[in-house]
Amino acid sequence: MEIEIKEIQELINKREFNKLKVKLNEVNEADIPALLEELDKENVVKVFRLLSKELAGEAFSYMEADMREKLVQSLTDAELKNVMDELFMDDTVDLIEEMPSNIVPRLLRVVNKKDRKIINDLLKYPEDSAGSIMTTEFVDLREDMTIAQALQRIRDIGVDSETIYTCYVLSNNRVLMGIVNIKEILISKEDTLIKDLMETNIISVNTIEDQEEVTKLFDKYDYYALPVVDTENRLVGIITMDDAINVLQDEVSEDFEKMAAITPNEESYFKTSVFQHAKSRIIWLLVLMLSAAVTGGIITEYEQAFAAIPLLVAFIPMIMGTGGNCGSQSSTLIIRGLATDEIEPRDIFKALWKEFRVALLVGVVLAVVNGIRTVLQYQDFQLAIIVGLTLIATVILAKALGCLLPLLAKKLKLDPAIMAAPLITTLVDVFSILVYFQIATALMGL
Amino acid sequence: MEIEIKEIQELINKREFNKLKVKLNEVNEADIPALLEELDKENVVKVFRLLSKELAGEAFSYMEADMREKLVQSLTDAELKNVMDELFMDDTVDLIEEMPSNIVPRLLRVVNKKDRKIINDLLKYPEDSAGSIMTTEFVDLREDMTIAQALQRIRDIGVDSETIYTCYVLSNNRVLMGIVNIKEILISKEDTLIKDLMETNIISVNTIEDQEEVTKLFDKYDYYALPVVDTENRLVGIITMDDAINVLQDEVSEDFEKMAAITPNEESYFKTSVFQHAKSRIIWLLVLMLSAAVTGGIITEYEQAFAAIPLLVAFIPMIMGTGGNCGSQSSTLIIRGLATDEIEPRDIFKALWKEFRVALLVGVVLAVVNGIRTVLQYQDFQLAIIVGLTLIATVILAKALGCLLPLLAKKLKLDPAIMAAPLITTLVDVFSILVYFQIATALMGL
């Protein structure tokens, strides 16, 4: 960053606004929001007004919702219109979706009639669909254009287009016929026809496609932009890779949260209130706590066993912990593999067979190491055998469940990320305790 | 995909290679590797040879290591040269890095002398550094060029450049002076000078910058490519966004694995052998299992307590489970926040204060719900109080550790992802069991 927050404060205090303006307009648009966040409240709007029209619009598209709301409420209609003019359609729609409903009419009032129509159409796409994240500003060409005509078209409308890297060749009724990228246009002869240059084997997505699937296509095909078409294959918008990265990051964060038994929340950590944090976490904690009562219930069935041999109780944390960790390892690998398409739901038996062999290997090693420890510490061979057998059974079960449940969830069109460590651990606990006391009572004749 | 694997098999069997060739060359390069994977071994090279030079090279850059190795060993030197010619420098370096050392001399032999020099330079950059993932094919312009001259330069070298979207303006000694994107070049007048058009406020990375930091810059600034400079600010390469997405996905997978107590492994799930899977998982399992023995040791200290009131044992799984889940929630949010720069190490007290309040709220709710359950099930008020107090203390401790440990790790330049659920759970277990029996013996006068 070329300007420090202190310097801005100083220039404001000295009322050297012209100097501040020059300095500010050298800052990268993506760094403006962080600067504004650090300013005193009363200076935020003042500083924002010093930005050039272009920079103001670009910086706006990087801001978080609360900062945007503050600005929208302080700017005049004319200023707001300037900002909105600079936004691409996907950012405009994002803004309208996140603003409180009392502000929305004002936002719609300052955009022109044609854009208002487009915005209203975009607002209708389901949340997290390709339609909801696409933008409508792209370069459209015709098959019978020459390179010279195409270049002219790009010059005419390119400035308002989110990307000119990929151009879209449309028929008269806007059906997507081909794509051609700017590199090919530039290195071809002036009288070449677009139809002789365009790629007709096109990867496109439908407007209602899930945004997570869209990010997978970007990951797989390395495109800079993907065309979004309606059911009649008419081009309605494009999604650019920078937006796909944002979606990807959001989806990953959501997976992390779900896998840690948190109800996902779109706000950032510090912007989320204590109450909201508690709310996102309490549901799963309650479910898992009450489920753990089942394990507790099983333990009470074996009161006699551990009344006779109290040492049995000492191994409960280790067995539960190991079961949980083993299940978590398997479920994490499977969930992540499903998210990156490395694993498909049809691989279920292949994965299960792999996990079974891994579990056997890991279980035996753990049983042996723990056995040695138990014999050294308590001089009790029988206990080493009981705990060892329990460990092997627990590891196999944990890895089987950790592998099966996410794959089953995927098959049932549920989110595999729910079938993660917390749930698996709780399930494995029940079985491992049951197995433990069964083996113990059988072998010890209790 | 335009062609099914069955169709390919049929065309091979009927020896209709010309028809197969036409069909194959319509397939997207990113879909070729999956097709080859499904073919019988003896047909893989046969089919690969049918691809056009361009498609073969592009498809090659999407393949996994084992497939590439198979091909490299089967192709003639001339064929191999054709493939290598099509690869961008970053892909060439990737290939050389992953091939067994006995193949590398052959790979280096078929590239020309100039490229061999570049490859050797690129191979010297540390693993996971910006230098190791950059490519050296970009469009370089001069400040005093006109738009017409710049366009000519792009036409001359653009075809071999990984991207022409962003062009780099260099001084005589290759110092990066500015960047200008193709959109601005196209919409400007022919006699405009590049220096009047270029952006001089450049975000660049140094060759030794960590690749994870590079992906953060892409996420923040929405660039299609980032320039990589040496210590004298000379441009040595660029990193394109599609490569950044791949790095991002790898880094996320690595975080997931570390957080599930798995030693990260670059191979995909099914390509990893059972033995390798077991090896990646056993280390943490052993460490955590032996640590859990500490909790077991504490339990044996209180044998008298649960000999007197066996019901006390029934609550152990629930307390341990809740502690683990609470710690996992906090550590996951903090680790993910650190990975996305939403949380900074200096926010440690702010985060701790937030987690403390969340923990208090969550702990009280859990204690009350469990209290009601305990009273209904066992008609035991004292037990409800004991477990309730333990729950509150455990939740606070779990959330404090889950917040503190990743932040401390970051401050110590360690990877915060290590401080995830498995380790936190094991630590919290020790304390929660201690607290539980302390409260129980005190209140019950055992």
Coordinates of N, CA and C in Angstrom, one line a residue, chain A residues 177-289:
Chain A
M177 N -22.9 -20.1 -30.6 CA -22.4 -20.9 -31.7 C -20.9 -21.3 -31.5
G178 N -20.2 -20.4 -30.8 CA -18.8 -20.7 -30.7 C -18.1 -19.7 -29.8
I179 N -16.8 -20.0 -29.4 CA -16.1 -19.0 -28.7 C -14.8 -18.8 -29.4
V180 N -14.2 -17.6 -29.2 CA -13.0 -17.3 -29.9 C -12.2 -16.3 -28.9
N181 N -10.9 -16.6 -28.7 CA -10.3 -15.8 -27.7 C -9.4 -14.7 -28.4
I182 N -9.1 -13.7 -27.7 CA -8.6 -12.5 -28.3 C -7.2 -12.7 -28.9
K183 N -6.5 -13.7 -28.3 CA -5.2 -14.1 -28.9 C -5.3 -14.5 -30.3
E184 N -6.3 -15.4 -30.6 CA -6.5 -15.9 -31.9 C -6.9 -14.8 -32.9
I185 N -7.8 -13.9 -32.3 CA -8.2 -12.7 -33.2 C -7.0 -11.9 -33.6
L186 N -6.2 -11.6 -32.6 CA -5.0 -10.7 -32.9 C -4.0 -11.3 -33.8
I187 N -3.8 -12.6 -33.8 CA -2.8 -13.1 -34.6 C -3.3 -13.6 -36.0
S188 N -4.6 -13.4 -36.2 CA -5.1 -13.8 -37.5 C -5.2 -12.7 -38.5
K189 N -5.3 -13.0 -39.8 CA -5.4 -12.0 -40.8 C -6.7 -11.2 -40.8
E190 N -6.7 -10.0 -41.2 CA -7.8 -9.1 -41.1 C -9.1 -9.6 -41.7
D191 N -8.9 -10.4 -42.9 CA -10.1 -10.8 -43.6 C -10.6 -12.2 -43.2
T192 N -9.9 -12.8 -42.2 CA -10.4 -14.1 -41.8 C -11.8 -14.0 -41.2
L193 N -12.6 -15.0 -41.4 CA -14.0 -14.9 -40.8 C -14.0 -15.6 -39.5
I194 N -14.8 -15.0 -38.6 CA -14.9 -15.5 -37.2 C -15.3 -17.0 -37.2
K195 N -16.2 -17.4 -38.1 CA -16.6 -18.8 -38.1 C -15.5 -19.7 -38.4
D196 N -14.5 -19.3 -39.1 CA -13.3 -20.2 -39.4 C -12.3 -20.2 -38.3
L197 N -12.5 -19.4 -37.3 CA -11.6 -19.3 -36.2 C -12.1 -19.8 -34.9
M198 N -13.5 -19.8 -34.8 CA -14.1 -20.1 -33.5 C -14.0 -21.5 -33.2
E199 N -14.0 -21.8 -31.8 CA -14.0 -23.1 -31.3 C -15.5 -23.4 -31.1
T200 N -15.9 -24.6 -31.6 CA -17.4 -24.9 -31.5 C -17.6 -25.9 -30.4
N201 N -16.6 -26.5 -29.9 CA -16.7 -27.5 -28.9 C -16.6 -26.8 -27.6
I202 N -17.8 -26.3 -27.1 CA -17.8 -25.4 -26.0 C -18.3 -26.0 -24.7
I203 N -17.5 -25.7 -23.6 CA -18.0 -26.1 -22.3 C -18.8 -24.9 -21.8
S204 N -20.1 -25.1 -21.5 CA -20.9 -24.0 -20.9 C -21.7 -24.6 -19.8
V205 N -22.3 -23.7 -19.0 CA -23.1 -24.2 -17.9 C -24.5 -23.6 -18.0
N206 N -25.5 -24.3 -17.5 CA -26.8 -23.8 -17.5 C -27.0 -22.8 -16.3
T207 N -27.9 -21.9 -16.4 CA -28.2 -20.9 -15.4 C -28.5 -21.5 -14.0
I208 N -29.1 -22.6 -14.0 CA -29.5 -23.2 -12.7 C -28.4 -24.2 -12.1
E209 N -27.3 -24.3 -12.8 CA -26.2 -25.2 -12.3 C -25.7 -24.7 -11.0
D210 N -25.4 -25.6 -10.1 CA -24.9 -25.2 -8.8 C -23.5 -24.5 -8.9
Q211 N -23.3 -23.5 -8.2 CA -22.0 -22.7 -8.3 C -20.8 -23.5 -8.0
E212 N -21.0 -24.5 -7.1 CA -19.9 -25.4 -6.8 C -19.4 -26.2 -8.0
E213 N -20.4 -26.7 -8.8 CA -20.0 -27.4 -10.0 C -19.3 -26.5 -11.0
V214 N -19.7 -25.2 -11.0 CA -19.1 -24.2 -11.9 C -17.6 -24.1 -11.5
T215 N -17.3 -24.0 -10.2 CA -15.9 -23.9 -9.8 C -15.1 -25.1 -10.2
K216 N -15.7 -26.3 -10.2 CA -15.0 -27.5 -10.6 C -14.7 -27.4 -12.1
L217 N -15.5 -26.9 -12.9 CA -15.2 -26.7 -14.3 C -14.0 -25.8 -14.5
F218 N -14.0 -24.7 -13.7 CA -12.9 -23.8 -13.8 C -11.6 -24.5 -13.5
D219 N -11.7 -25.3 -12.4 CA -10.5 -26.0 -11.9 C -10.0 -27.0 -13.0
K220 N -11.0 -27.6 -13.6 CA -10.6 -28.7 -14.6 C -10.2 -28.1 -15.9
Y221 N -10.9 -27.1 -16.5 CA -10.6 -26.7 -17.8 C -9.7 -25.5 -17.9
D222 N -9.3 -24.9 -16.8 CA -8.4 -23.7 -16.9 C -8.9 -22.6 -17.7
Y223 N -10.3 -22.3 -17.8 CA -10.8 -21.2 -18.6 C -10.7 -19.9 -17.8
Y224 N -10.7 -18.8 -18.5 CA -10.8 -17.5 -17.8 C -12.2 -17.1 -17.6
A225 N -13.1 -17.6 -18.4 CA -14.5 -17.3 -18.3 C -15.3 -18.5 -18.8
L226 N -16.5 -18.7 -18.2 CA -17.4 -19.8 -18.7 C -18.7 -19.1 -19.1
P227 N -19.2 -19.5 -20.3 CA -20.5 -19.0 -20.7 C -21.6 -19.7 -20.0
V228 N -22.7 -18.9 -19.7 CA -23.8 -19.4 -19.0 C -25.0 -19.3 -20.0
V229 N -25.7 -20.4 -20.2 CA -26.7 -20.5 -21.2 C -28.1 -20.9 -20.6
D230 N -29.2 -20.5 -21.3 CA -30.5 -21.0 -20.8 C -30.8 -22.3 -21.4
T231 N -32.0 -22.8 -21.2 CA -32.3 -24.2 -21.7 C -32.3 -24.3 -23.2
E232 N -32.5 -23.1 -23.9 CA -32.4 -23.1 -25.3 C -31.0 -22.8 -25.9
N233 N -30.0 -22.9 -25.0 CA -28.6 -22.7 -25.4 C -28.4 -21.3 -25.8
R234 N -29.2 -20.3 -25.4 CA -28.9 -18.9 -25.7 C -28.0 -18.4 -24.6
L235 N -27.0 -17.6 -25.0 CA -26.1 -17.0 -24.0 C -26.7 -15.9 -23.2
V236 N -26.8 -16.1 -21.9 CA -27.4 -15.1 -21.0 C -26.3 -14.4 -20.1
G237 N -25.1 -15.0 -20.0 CA -24.1 -14.3 -19.2 C -22.8 -15.1 -19.2
I238 N -21.9 -14.5 -18.5 CA -20.6 -15.2 -18.3 C -20.2 -15.2 -16.8
I239 N -19.4 -16.2 -16.4 CA -18.8 -16.2 -15.1 C -17.3 -16.1 -15.3
T240 N -16.6 -15.1 -14.7 CA -15.2 -15.0 -14.8 C -14.5 -15.7 -13.7
M241 N -13.2 -16.0 -14.0 CA -12.4 -16.9 -13.1 C -12.2 -16.2 -11.7
D242 N -12.1 -14.9 -11.7 CA -11.9 -14.2 -10.4 C -13.1 -14.4 -9.5
D243 N -14.3 -14.4 -10.1 CA -15.5 -14.6 -9.3 C -15.6 -16.1 -8.9
A244 N -15.1 -17.0 -9.7 CA -15.1 -18.4 -9.4 C -14.1 -18.7 -8.2
I245 N -13.0 -17.9 -8.2 CA -12.1 -18.1 -7.0 C -12.8 -17.7 -5.7
N246 N -13.6 -16.6 -5.8 CA -14.3 -16.2 -4.6 C -15.3 -17.2 -4.1
V247 N -16.0 -17.8 -5.1 CA -17.0 -18.8 -4.8 C -16.3 -20.0 -4.2
L248 N -15.2 -20.4 -4.8 CA -14.4 -21.6 -4.4 C -14.0 -21.4 -2.9
Q249 N -13.5 -20.2 -2.6 CA -13.1 -19.9 -1.2 C -14.3 -20.0 -0.3
D250 N -15.4 -19.5 -0.7 CA -16.6 -19.5 0.2 C -17.0 -21.0 0.4
E251 N -17.0 -21.8 -0.7 CA -17.4 -23.1 -0.6 C -16.5 -23.9 0.3
V252 N -15.2 -23.7 0.2 CA -14.2 -24.4 1.1 C -14.5 -24.0 2.5
S253 N -14.7 -22.7 2.8 CA -15.0 -22.3 4.2 C -16.2 -23.0 4.7
E254 N -17.2 -23.1 3.8 CA -18.5 -23.7 4.2 C -18.2 -25.2 4.6
D255 N -17.4 -25.8 3.8 CA -17.1 -27.2 4.1 C -16.3 -27.4 5.4
F256 N -15.3 -26.5 5.6 CA -14.6 -26.5 6.9 C -15.6 -26.4 8.1
E257 N -16.5 -25.4 7.9 CA -17.4 -25.2 9.0 C -18.3 -26.4 9.3
K258 N -18.9 -26.9 8.2 CA -19.8 -28.0 8.3 C -19.1 -29.2 9.0
M259 N -17.8 -29.4 8.5 CA -17.0 -30.5 9.1 C -16.6 -30.3 10.5
A260 N -16.7 -29.1 11.0 CA -16.5 -28.9 12.4 C -17.8 -28.7 13.2
A261 N -18.9 -29.2 12.6 CA -20.2 -29.1 13.3 C -20.6 -27.7 13.6
I262 N -20.4 -26.8 12.6 CA -20.8 -25.4 12.7 C -21.8 -25.2 11.5
T263 N -22.9 -24.5 11.8 CA -23.8 -24.1 10.8 C -23.2 -23.0 10.0
P264 N -23.0 -23.2 8.7 CA -22.2 -22.1 7.9 C -22.8 -20.8 8.0
N265 N -22.0 -19.8 7.9 CA -22.3 -18.4 8.2 C -21.5 -17.6 7.2
E266 N -22.2 -16.7 6.4 CA -21.4 -16.0 5.3 C -20.5 -14.9 5.8
E267 N -20.9 -14.3 7.0 CA -20.1 -13.2 7.5 C -18.7 -13.6 7.9
S268 N -17.8 -12.7 8.0 CA -16.4 -13.1 8.4 C -16.4 -13.2 10.0
Y269 N -15.4 -13.8 10.5 CA -15.3 -14.2 11.9 C -15.6 -13.0 12.8
F270 N -14.9 -11.9 12.6 CA -15.1 -10.8 13.6 C -16.4 -10.0 13.4
K271 N -16.9 -10.1 12.1 CA -18.2 -9.4 11.8 C -19.4 -10.2 12.4
T272 N -19.2 -11.4 12.8 CA -20.2 -12.2 13.3 C -20.4 -11.9 14.8
S273 N -21.6 -11.7 15.3 CA -21.8 -11.4 16.7 C -21.6 -12.6 17.5
V274 N -21.3 -12.4 18.8 CA -21.2 -13.5 19.8 C -22.4 -14.4 19.8
F275 N -23.6 -13.7 19.8 CA -24.8 -14.5 19.8 C -25.0 -15.3 18.5
Q276 N -24.6 -14.7 17.4 CA -24.7 -15.5 16.1 C -23.7 -16.7 16.1
H277 N -22.5 -16.4 16.6 CA -21.5 -17.5 16.7 C -22.1 -18.6 17.6
A278 N -22.6 -18.3 18.7 CA -23.2 -19.3 19.6 C -24.3 -20.1 18.9
K279 N -25.1 -19.3 18.2 CA -26.3 -19.9 17.5 C -25.8 -20.9 16.5
S280 N -24.7 -20.6 15.7 CA -24.2 -21.4 14.6 C -23.6 -22.7 15.2
R281 N -23.2 -22.6 16.5 CA -22.5 -23.8 17.0 C -23.3 -24.7 17.9
I282 N -24.4 -24.1 18.5 CA -25.1 -24.8 19.6 C -25.9 -26.0 19.1
I283 N -26.4 -25.9 17.8 CA -27.3 -26.9 17.4 C -26.6 -28.3 17.3
W284 N -25.5 -28.4 16.6 CA -24.8 -29.6 16.5 C -24.3 -30.1 17.9
L285 N -23.8 -29.1 18.7 CA -23.3 -29.5 20.0 C -24.4 -30.2 20.8
L286 N -25.6 -29.7 20.8 CA -26.8 -30.3 21.5 C -27.1 -31.7 21.0
V287 N -27.1 -31.8 19.6 CA -27.4 -33.1 19.0 C -26.4 -34.1 19.4
L288 N -25.1 -33.7 19.3 CA -24.0 -34.6 19.6 C -24.0 -35.0 21.1
M289 N -24.2 -33.9 21.9 CA -24.2 -34.2 23.4 C -25.3 -35.2 23.8

